[in-house]
Backbone as a printed PyTorch tensor [residue, N CA C, xyz], in Angstrom:
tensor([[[107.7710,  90.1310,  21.0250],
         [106.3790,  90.3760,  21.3790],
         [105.9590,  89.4470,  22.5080]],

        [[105.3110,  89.6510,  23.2240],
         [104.7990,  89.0450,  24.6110],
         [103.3300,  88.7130,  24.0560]],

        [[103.4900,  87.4110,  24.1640],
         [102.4270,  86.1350,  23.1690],
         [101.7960,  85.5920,  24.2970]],

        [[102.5720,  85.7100,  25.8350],
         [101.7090,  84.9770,  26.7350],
         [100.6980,  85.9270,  27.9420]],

        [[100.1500,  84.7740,  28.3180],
         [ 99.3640,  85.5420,  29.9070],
         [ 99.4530,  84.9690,  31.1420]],

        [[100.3050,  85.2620,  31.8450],
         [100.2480,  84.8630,  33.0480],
         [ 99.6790,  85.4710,  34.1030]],

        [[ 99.4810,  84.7500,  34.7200],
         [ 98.1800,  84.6480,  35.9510],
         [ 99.1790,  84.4440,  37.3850]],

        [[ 98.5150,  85.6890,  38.1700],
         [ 99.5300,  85.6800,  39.3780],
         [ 98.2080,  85.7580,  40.7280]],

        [[ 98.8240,  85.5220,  41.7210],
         [ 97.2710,  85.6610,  42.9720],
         [ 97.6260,  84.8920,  43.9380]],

        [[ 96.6380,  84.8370,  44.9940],
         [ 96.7390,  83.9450,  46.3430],
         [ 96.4660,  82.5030,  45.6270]],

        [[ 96.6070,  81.1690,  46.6040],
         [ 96.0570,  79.5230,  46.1190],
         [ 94.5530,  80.6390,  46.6710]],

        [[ 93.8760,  79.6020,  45.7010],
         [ 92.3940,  79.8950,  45.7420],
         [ 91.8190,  81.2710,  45.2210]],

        [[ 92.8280,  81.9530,  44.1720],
         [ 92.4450,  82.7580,  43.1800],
         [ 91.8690,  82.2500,  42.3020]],

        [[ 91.8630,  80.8830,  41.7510],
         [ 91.4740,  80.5280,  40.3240],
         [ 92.0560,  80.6260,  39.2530]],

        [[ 93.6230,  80.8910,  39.7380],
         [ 94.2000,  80.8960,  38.5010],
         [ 94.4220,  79.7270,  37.7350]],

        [[ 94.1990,  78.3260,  38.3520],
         [ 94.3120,  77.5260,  36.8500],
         [ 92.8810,  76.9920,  36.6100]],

        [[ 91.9030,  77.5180,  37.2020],
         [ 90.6550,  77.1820,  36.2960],
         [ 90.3840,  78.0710,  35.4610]],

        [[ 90.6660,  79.7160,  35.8360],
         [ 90.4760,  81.0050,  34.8310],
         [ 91.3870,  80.5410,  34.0360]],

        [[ 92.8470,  79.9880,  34.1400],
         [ 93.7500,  79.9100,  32.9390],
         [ 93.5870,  79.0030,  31.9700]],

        [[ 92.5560,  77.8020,  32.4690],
         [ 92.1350,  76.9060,  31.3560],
         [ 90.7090,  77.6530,  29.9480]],

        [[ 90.2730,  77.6300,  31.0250],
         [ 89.1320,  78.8510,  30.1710],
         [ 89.5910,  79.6060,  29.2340]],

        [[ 90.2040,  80.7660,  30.2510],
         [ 91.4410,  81.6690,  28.9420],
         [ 91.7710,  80.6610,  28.0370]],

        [[ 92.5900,  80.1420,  27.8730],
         [ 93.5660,  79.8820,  27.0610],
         [ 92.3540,  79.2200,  26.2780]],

        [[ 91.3630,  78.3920,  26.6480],
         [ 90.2760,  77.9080,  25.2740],
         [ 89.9240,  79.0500,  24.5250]],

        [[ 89.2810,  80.0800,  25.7280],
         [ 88.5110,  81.1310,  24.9160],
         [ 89.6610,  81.6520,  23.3560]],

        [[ 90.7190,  81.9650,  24.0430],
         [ 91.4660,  82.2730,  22.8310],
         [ 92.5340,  81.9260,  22.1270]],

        [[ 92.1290,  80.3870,  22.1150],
         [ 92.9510,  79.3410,  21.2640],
         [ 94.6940,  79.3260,  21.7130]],

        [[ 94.9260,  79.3720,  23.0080],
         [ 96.1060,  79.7290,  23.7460],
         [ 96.1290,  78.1020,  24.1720]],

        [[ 97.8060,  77.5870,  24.4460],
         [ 98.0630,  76.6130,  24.8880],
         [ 98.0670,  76.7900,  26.6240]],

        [[ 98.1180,  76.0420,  27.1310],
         [ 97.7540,  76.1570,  28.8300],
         [ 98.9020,  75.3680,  29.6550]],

        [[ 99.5960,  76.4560,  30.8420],
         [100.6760,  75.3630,  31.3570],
         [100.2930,  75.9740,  33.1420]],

        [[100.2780,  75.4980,  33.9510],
         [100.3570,  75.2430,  35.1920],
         [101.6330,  75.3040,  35.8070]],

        [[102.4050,  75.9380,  36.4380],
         [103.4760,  75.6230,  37.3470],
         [103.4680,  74.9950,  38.4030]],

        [[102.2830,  74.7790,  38.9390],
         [102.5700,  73.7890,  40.2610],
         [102.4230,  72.6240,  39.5610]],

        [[101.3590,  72.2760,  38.9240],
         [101.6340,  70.6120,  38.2530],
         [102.9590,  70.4750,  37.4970]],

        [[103.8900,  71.1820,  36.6890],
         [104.7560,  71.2860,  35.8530],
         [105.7060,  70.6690,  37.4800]],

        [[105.8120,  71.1510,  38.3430],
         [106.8290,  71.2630,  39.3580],
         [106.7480,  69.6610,  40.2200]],

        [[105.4260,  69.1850,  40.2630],
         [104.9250,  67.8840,  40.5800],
         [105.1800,  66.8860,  39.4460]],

        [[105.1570,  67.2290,  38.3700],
         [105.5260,  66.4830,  37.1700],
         [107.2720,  66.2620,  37.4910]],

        [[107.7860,  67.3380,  37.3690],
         [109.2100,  67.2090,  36.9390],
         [109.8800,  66.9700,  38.5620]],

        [[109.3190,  67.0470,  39.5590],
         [109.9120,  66.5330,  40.8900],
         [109.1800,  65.2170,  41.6060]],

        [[108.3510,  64.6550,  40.6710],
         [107.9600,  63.7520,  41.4490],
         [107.3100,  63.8490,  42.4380]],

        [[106.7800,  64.9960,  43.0880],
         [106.4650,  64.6230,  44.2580],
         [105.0740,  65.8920,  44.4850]],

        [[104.6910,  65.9320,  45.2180],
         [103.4460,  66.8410,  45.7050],
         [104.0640,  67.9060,  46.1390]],

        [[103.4740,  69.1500,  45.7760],
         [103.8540,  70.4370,  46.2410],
         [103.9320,  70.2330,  47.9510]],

        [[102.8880,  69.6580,  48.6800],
         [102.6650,  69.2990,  50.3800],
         [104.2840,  68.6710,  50.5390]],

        [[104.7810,  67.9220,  49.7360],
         [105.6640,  66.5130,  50.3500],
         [107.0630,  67.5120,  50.2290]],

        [[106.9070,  68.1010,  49.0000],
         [108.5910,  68.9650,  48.8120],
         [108.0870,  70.2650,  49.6980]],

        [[107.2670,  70.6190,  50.6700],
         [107.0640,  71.7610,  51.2640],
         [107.3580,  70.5860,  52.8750]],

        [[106.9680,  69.6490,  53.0150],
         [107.5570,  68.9360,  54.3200],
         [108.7800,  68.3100,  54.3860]],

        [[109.1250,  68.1810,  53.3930],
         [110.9540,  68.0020,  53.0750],
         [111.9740,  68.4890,  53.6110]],

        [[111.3020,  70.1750,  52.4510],
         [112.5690,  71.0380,  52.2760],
         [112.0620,  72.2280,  53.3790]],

        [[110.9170,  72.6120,  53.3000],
         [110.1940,  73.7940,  53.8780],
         [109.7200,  74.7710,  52.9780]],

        [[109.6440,  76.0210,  53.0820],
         [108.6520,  76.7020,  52.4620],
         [109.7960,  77.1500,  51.6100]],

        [[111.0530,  77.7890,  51.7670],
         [111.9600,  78.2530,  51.0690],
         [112.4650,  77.2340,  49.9710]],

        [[112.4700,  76.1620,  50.6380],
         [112.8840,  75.1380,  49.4410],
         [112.0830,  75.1300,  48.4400]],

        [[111.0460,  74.8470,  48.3950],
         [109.5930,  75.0480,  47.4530],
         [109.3890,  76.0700,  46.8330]],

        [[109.8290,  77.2760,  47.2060],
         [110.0430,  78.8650,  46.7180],
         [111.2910,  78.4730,  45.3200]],

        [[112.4730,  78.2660,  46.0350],
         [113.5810,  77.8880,  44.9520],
         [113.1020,  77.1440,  43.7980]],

        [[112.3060,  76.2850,  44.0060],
         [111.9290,  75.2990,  43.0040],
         [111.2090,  75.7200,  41.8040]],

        [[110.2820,  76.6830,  42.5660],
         [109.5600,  77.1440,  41.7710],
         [109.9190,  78.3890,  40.4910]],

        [[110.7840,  78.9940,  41.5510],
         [111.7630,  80.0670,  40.7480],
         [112.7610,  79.3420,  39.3920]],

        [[113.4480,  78.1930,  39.9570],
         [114.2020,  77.2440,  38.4540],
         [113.3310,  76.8910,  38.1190]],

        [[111.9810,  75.8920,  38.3350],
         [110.9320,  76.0790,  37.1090],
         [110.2790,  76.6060,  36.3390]],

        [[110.0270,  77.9240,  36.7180],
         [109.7440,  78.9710,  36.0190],
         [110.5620,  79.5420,  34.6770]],

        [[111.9360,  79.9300,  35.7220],
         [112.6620,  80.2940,  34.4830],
         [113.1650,  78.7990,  33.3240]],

        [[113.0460,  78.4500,  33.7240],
         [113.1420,  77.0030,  32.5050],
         [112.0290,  77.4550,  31.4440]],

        [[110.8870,  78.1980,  31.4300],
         [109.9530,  77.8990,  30.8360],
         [110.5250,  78.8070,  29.8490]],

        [[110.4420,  78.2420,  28.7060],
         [110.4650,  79.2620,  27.0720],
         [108.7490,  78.6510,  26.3860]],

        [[107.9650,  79.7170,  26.2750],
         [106.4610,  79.5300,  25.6750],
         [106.5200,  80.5620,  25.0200]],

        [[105.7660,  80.2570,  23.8290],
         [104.4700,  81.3090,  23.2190],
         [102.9330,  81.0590,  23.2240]],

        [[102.2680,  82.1950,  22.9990],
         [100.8310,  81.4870,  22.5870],
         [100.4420,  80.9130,  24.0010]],

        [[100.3250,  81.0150,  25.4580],
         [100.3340,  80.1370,  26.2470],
         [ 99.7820,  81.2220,  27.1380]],

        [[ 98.8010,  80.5700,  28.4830],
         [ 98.2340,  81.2910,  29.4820],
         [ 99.2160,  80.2260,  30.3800]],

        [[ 99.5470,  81.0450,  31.4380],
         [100.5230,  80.3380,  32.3930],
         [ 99.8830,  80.7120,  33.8610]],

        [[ 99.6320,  79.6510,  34.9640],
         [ 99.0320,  79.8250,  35.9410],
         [100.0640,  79.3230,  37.1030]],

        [[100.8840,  80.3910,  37.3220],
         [101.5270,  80.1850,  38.3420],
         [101.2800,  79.8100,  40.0010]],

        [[102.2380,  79.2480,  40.2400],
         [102.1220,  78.9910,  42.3560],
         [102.0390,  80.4080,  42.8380]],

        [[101.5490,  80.5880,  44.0500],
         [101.0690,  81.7060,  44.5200],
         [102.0810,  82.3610,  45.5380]],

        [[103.6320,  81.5140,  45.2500],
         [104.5020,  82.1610,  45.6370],
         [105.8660,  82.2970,  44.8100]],

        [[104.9540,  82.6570,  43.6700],
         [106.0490,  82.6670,  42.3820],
         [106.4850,  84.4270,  42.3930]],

        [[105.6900,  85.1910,  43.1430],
         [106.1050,  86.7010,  42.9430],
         [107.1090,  87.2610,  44.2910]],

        [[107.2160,  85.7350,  44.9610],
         [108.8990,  86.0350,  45.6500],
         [110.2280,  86.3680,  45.0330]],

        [[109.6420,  85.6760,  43.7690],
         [111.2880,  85.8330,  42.6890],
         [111.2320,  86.5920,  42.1420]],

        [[111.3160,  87.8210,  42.1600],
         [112.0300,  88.8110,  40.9120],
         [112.3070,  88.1790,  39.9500]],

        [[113.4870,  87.3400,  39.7760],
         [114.0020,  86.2400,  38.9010],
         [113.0920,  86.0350,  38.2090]],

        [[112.0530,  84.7860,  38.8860],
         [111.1470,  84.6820,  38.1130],
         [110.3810,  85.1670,  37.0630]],

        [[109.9050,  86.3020,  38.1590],
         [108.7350,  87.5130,  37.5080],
         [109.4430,  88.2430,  36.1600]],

        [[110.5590,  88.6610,  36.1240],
         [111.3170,  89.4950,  34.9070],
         [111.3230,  88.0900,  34.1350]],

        [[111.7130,  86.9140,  34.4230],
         [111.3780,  85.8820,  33.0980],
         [110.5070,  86.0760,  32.9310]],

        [[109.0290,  85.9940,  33.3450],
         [107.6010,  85.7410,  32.8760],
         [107.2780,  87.0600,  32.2670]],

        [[107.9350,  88.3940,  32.7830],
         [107.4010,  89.9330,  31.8160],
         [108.2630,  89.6020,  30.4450]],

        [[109.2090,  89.1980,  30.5910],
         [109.4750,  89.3310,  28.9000],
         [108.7850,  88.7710,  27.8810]],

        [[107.6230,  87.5980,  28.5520],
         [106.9130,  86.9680,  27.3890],
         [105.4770,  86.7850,  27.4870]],

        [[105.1140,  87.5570,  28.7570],
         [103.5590,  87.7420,  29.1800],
         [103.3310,  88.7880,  29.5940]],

        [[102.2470,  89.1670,  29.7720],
         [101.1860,  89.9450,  30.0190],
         [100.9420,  89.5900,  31.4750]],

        [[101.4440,  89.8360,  32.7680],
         [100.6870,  89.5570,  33.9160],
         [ 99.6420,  90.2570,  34.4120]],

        [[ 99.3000,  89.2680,  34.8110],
         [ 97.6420,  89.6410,  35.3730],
         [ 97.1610,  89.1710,  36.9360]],

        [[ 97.2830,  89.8250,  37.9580],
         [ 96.7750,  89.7870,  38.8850],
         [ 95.1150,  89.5980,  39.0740]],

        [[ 94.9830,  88.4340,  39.8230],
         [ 94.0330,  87.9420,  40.0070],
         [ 93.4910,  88.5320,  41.6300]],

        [[ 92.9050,  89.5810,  41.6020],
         [ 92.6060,  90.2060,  42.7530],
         [ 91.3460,  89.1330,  43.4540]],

        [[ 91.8050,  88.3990,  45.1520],
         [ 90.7990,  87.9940,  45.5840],
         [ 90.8020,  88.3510,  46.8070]],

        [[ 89.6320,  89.1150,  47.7660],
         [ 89.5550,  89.3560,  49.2890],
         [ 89.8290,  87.9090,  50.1650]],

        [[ 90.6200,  88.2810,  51.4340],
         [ 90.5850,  87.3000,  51.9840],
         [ 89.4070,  86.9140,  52.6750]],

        [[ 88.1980,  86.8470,  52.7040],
         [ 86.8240,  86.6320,  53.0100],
         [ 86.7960,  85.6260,  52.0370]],

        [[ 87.1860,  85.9610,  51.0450],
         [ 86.2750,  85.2020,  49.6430],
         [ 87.4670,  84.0400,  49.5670]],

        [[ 88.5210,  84.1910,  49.9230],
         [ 89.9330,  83.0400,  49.9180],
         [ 89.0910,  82.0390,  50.8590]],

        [[ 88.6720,  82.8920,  52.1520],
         [ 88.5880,  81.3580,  53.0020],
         [ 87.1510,  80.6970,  52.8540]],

        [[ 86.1240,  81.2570,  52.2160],
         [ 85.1270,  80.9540,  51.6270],
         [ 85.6280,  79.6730,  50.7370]],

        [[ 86.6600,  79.8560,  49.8830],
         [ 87.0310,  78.7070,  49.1650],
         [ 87.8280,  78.1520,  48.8750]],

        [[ 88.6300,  77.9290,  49.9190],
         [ 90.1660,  77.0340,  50.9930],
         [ 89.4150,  76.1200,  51.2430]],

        [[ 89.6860,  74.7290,  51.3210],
         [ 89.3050,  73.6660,  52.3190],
         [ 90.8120,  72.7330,  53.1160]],

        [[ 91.9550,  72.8720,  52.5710],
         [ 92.4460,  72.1130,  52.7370],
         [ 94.0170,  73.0950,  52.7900]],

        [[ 93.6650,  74.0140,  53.6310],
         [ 95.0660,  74.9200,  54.1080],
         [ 96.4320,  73.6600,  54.2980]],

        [[ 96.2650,  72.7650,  55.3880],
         [ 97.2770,  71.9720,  55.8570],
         [ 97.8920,  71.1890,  54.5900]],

        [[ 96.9100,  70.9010,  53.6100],
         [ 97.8920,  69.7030,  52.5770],
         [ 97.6520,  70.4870,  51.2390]],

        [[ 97.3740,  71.6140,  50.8180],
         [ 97.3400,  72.6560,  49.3920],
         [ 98.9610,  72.4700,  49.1520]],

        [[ 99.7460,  72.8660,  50.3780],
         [101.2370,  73.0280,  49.6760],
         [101.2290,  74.6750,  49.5800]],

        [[100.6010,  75.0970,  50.6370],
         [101.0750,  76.4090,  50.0430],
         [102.4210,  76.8910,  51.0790]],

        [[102.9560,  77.5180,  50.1110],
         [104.3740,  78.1170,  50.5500],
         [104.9170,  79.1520,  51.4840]],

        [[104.2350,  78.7410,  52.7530],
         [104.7720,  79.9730,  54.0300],
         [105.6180,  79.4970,  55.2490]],

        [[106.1940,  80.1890,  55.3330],
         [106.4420,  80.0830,  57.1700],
         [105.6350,  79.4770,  58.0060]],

        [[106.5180,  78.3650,  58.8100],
         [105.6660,  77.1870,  59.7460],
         [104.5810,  78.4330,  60.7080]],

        [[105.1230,  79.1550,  61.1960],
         [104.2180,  80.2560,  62.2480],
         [103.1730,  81.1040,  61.3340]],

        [[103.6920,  81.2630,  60.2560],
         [102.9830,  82.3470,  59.6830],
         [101.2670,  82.3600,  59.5310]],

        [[100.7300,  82.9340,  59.6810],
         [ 99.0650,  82.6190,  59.4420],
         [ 99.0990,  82.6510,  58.0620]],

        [[ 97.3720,  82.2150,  57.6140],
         [ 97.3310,  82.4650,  56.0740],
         [ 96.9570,  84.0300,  55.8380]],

        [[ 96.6180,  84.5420,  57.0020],
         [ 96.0090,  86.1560,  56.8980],
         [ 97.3660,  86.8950,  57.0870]],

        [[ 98.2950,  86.7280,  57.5950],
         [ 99.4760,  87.1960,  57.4150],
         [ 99.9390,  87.0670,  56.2610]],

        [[100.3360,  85.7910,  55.7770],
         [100.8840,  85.4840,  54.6860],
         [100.0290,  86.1400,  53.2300]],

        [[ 98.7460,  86.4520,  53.0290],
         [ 97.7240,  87.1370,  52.3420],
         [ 98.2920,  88.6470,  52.2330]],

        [[ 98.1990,  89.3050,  53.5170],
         [ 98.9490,  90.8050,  53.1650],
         [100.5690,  90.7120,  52.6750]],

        [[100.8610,  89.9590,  53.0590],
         [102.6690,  90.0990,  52.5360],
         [102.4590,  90.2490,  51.3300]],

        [[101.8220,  89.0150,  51.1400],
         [101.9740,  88.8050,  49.1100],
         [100.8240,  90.0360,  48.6760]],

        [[100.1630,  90.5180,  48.6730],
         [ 99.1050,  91.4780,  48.2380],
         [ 99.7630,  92.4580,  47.5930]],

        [[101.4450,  93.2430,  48.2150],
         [102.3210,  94.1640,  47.7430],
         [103.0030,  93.6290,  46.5110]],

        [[103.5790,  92.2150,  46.9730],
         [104.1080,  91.7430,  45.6670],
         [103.4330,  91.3310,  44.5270]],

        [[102.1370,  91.4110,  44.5580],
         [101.2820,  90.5990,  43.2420],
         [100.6500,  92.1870,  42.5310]],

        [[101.3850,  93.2810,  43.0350],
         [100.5570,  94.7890,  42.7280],
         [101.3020,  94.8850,  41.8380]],

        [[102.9300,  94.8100,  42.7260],
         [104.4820,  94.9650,  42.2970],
         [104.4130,  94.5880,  40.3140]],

        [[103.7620,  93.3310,  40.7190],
         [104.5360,  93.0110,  39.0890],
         [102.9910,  92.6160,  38.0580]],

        [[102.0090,  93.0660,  38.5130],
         [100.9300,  93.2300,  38.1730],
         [100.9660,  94.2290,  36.6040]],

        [[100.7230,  93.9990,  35.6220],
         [100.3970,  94.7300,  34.3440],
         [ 98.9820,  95.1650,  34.5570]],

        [[ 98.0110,  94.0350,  34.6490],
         [ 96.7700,  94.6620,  35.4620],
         [ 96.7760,  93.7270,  36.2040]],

        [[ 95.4800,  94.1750,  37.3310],
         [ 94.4010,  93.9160,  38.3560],
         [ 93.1020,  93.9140,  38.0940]],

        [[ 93.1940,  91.8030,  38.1550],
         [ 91.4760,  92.3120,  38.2070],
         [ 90.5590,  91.7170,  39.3230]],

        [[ 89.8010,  92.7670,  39.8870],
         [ 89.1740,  91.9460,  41.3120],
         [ 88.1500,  90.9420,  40.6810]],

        [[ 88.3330,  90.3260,  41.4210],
         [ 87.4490,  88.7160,  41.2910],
         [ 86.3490,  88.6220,  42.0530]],

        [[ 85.8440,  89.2640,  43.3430],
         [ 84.6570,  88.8550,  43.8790],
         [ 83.9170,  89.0830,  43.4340]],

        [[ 82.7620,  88.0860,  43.3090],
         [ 81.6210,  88.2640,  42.9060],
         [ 81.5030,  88.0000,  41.1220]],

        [[ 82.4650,  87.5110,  40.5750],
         [ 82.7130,  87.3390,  39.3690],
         [ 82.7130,  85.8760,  39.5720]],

        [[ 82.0240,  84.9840,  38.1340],
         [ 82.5020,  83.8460,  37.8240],
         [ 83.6150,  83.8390,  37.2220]],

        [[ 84.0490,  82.2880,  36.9730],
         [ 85.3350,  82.6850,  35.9040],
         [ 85.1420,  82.5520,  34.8080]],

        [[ 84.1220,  82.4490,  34.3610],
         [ 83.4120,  83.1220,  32.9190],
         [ 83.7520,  84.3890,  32.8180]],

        [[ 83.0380,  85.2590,  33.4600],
         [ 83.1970,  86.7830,  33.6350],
         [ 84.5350,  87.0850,  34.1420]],

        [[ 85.4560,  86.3890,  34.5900],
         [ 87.1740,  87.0180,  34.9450],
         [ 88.0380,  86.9300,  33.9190]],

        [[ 87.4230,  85.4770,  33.2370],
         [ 88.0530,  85.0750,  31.4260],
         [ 88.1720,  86.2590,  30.9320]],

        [[ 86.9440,  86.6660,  30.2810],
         [ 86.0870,  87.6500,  29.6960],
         [ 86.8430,  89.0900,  30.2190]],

        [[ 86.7760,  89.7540,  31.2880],
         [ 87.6010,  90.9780,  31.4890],
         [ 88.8100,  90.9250,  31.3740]],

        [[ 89.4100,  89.6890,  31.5710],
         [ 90.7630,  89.3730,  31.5690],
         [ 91.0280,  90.1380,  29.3800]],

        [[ 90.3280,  89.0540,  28.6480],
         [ 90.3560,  89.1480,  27.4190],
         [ 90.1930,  90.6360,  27.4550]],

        [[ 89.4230,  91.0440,  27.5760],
         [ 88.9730,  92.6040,  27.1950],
         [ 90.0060,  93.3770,  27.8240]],

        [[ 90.7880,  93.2460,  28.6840],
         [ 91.6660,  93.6010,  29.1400],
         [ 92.8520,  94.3590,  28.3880]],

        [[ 92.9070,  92.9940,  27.7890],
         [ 94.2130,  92.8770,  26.7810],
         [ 94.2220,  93.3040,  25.2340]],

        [[ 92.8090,  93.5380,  24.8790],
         [ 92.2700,  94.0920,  23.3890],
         [ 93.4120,  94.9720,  23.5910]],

        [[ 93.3540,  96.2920,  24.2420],
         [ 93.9990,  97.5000,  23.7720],
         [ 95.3040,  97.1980,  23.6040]],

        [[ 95.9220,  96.1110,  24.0090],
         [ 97.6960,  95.9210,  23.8700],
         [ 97.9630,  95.4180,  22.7010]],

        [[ 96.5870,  94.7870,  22.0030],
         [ 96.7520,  94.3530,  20.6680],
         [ 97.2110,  93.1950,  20.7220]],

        [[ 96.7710,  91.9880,  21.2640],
         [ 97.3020,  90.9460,  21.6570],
         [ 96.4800,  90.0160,  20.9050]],

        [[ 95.1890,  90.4600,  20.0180],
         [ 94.3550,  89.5890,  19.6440],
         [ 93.9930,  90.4730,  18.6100]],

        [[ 93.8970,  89.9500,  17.3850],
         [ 93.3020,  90.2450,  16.3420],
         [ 91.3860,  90.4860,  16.5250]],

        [[ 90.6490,  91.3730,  15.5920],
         [ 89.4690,  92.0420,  15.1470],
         [ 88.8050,  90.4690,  15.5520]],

        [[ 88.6580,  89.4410,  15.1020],
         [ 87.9820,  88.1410,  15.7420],
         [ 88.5280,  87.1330,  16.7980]],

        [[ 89.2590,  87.8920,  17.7760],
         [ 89.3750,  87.3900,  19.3820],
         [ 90.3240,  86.6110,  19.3740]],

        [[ 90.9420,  85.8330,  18.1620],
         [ 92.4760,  85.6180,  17.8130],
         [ 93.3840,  85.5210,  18.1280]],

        [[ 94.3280,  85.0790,  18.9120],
         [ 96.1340,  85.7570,  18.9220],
         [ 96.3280,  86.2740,  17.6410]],

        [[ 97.3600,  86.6340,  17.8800],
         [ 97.9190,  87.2940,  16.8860],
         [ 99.2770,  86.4560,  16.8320]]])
């Protein structure tokens, strides 16, 4: 049975503030992959992305991922975790993914710090480039989609949960199961 929820999207989706929420709202344990990856490498997503480069940081993320065995858990992945297939087929066998739909209007509305986030692209690449690439892959392995503008993450929690009623993932009082 698939006990978890993972959270997929651009940096500046909200997936680990929606995933902290989640996981309170419904008594779910909470794990982060970019801190998990800063934890277990020592170093800042920025520092192993000026190291190695963007591919190196991709790899990393892909063996951290699949390392992960959870239940019961909302998981808020790096926003270039849906490069890995690899990855992604680890995370469907034990979650529920959920695409965190955000316009790029509303991304750069709430970006401040493109150069040191650590996010994972090509030295040339723009972030508006790099935005449509990933948009196919976060559809790709998407269980649902849910658009986010104009939503708090109160209200993304909340549809997210309601989301998942019909899969039976939560008992008659909001529960895991």
């Amino acid at each position: 049975m698939r006990s978890n929820i993972t959270l997929i999207g651009m940096p500046g989706a909200g997936k680990s503030t929606i995933g902290i929420i989640l996981a309170k709202n419904l008594s779910l344990g909470f794990i982060d992959t970019d801190v998990l990856i800063q934890i277990n490498r020592q170093q800042s997503l920025q520092h192993l992305l000026d190291s190695g480069g963007h591919l190196y940081l991709r790899r990393i993320e892909e063996e951290e991922i699949c390392k992960l065995n959870l239940s019961r858990h909302v998981i808020a992945t790096g926003g270039s975790a849906a490069y890995s297939e690899k990855a992604m087929r680890h995370l469907a066998q034990s979650s529920h993914i959920i695409f965190l739909q955000v316009s790029f209007d509303e991304l750069l509305r709430r970006i401040r710090n493109f150069e040191s986030r650590g996010i994972a692209k090509a030295p040339e690449q723009t972030f508006e480039e790099l935005f449509a690439e990933r948009q196919t892959l976060y559809q790709r392995y998407a269980e649902i989609t849910i658009p986010c503008d104009g939503l708090n993450q109160d209200e993304i929690a909340d549809r997210i949960a309601a989301e998942l009623w019909p899969l039976r993932l939560y008992s008659d009082s909001g529960v895991p199961l």
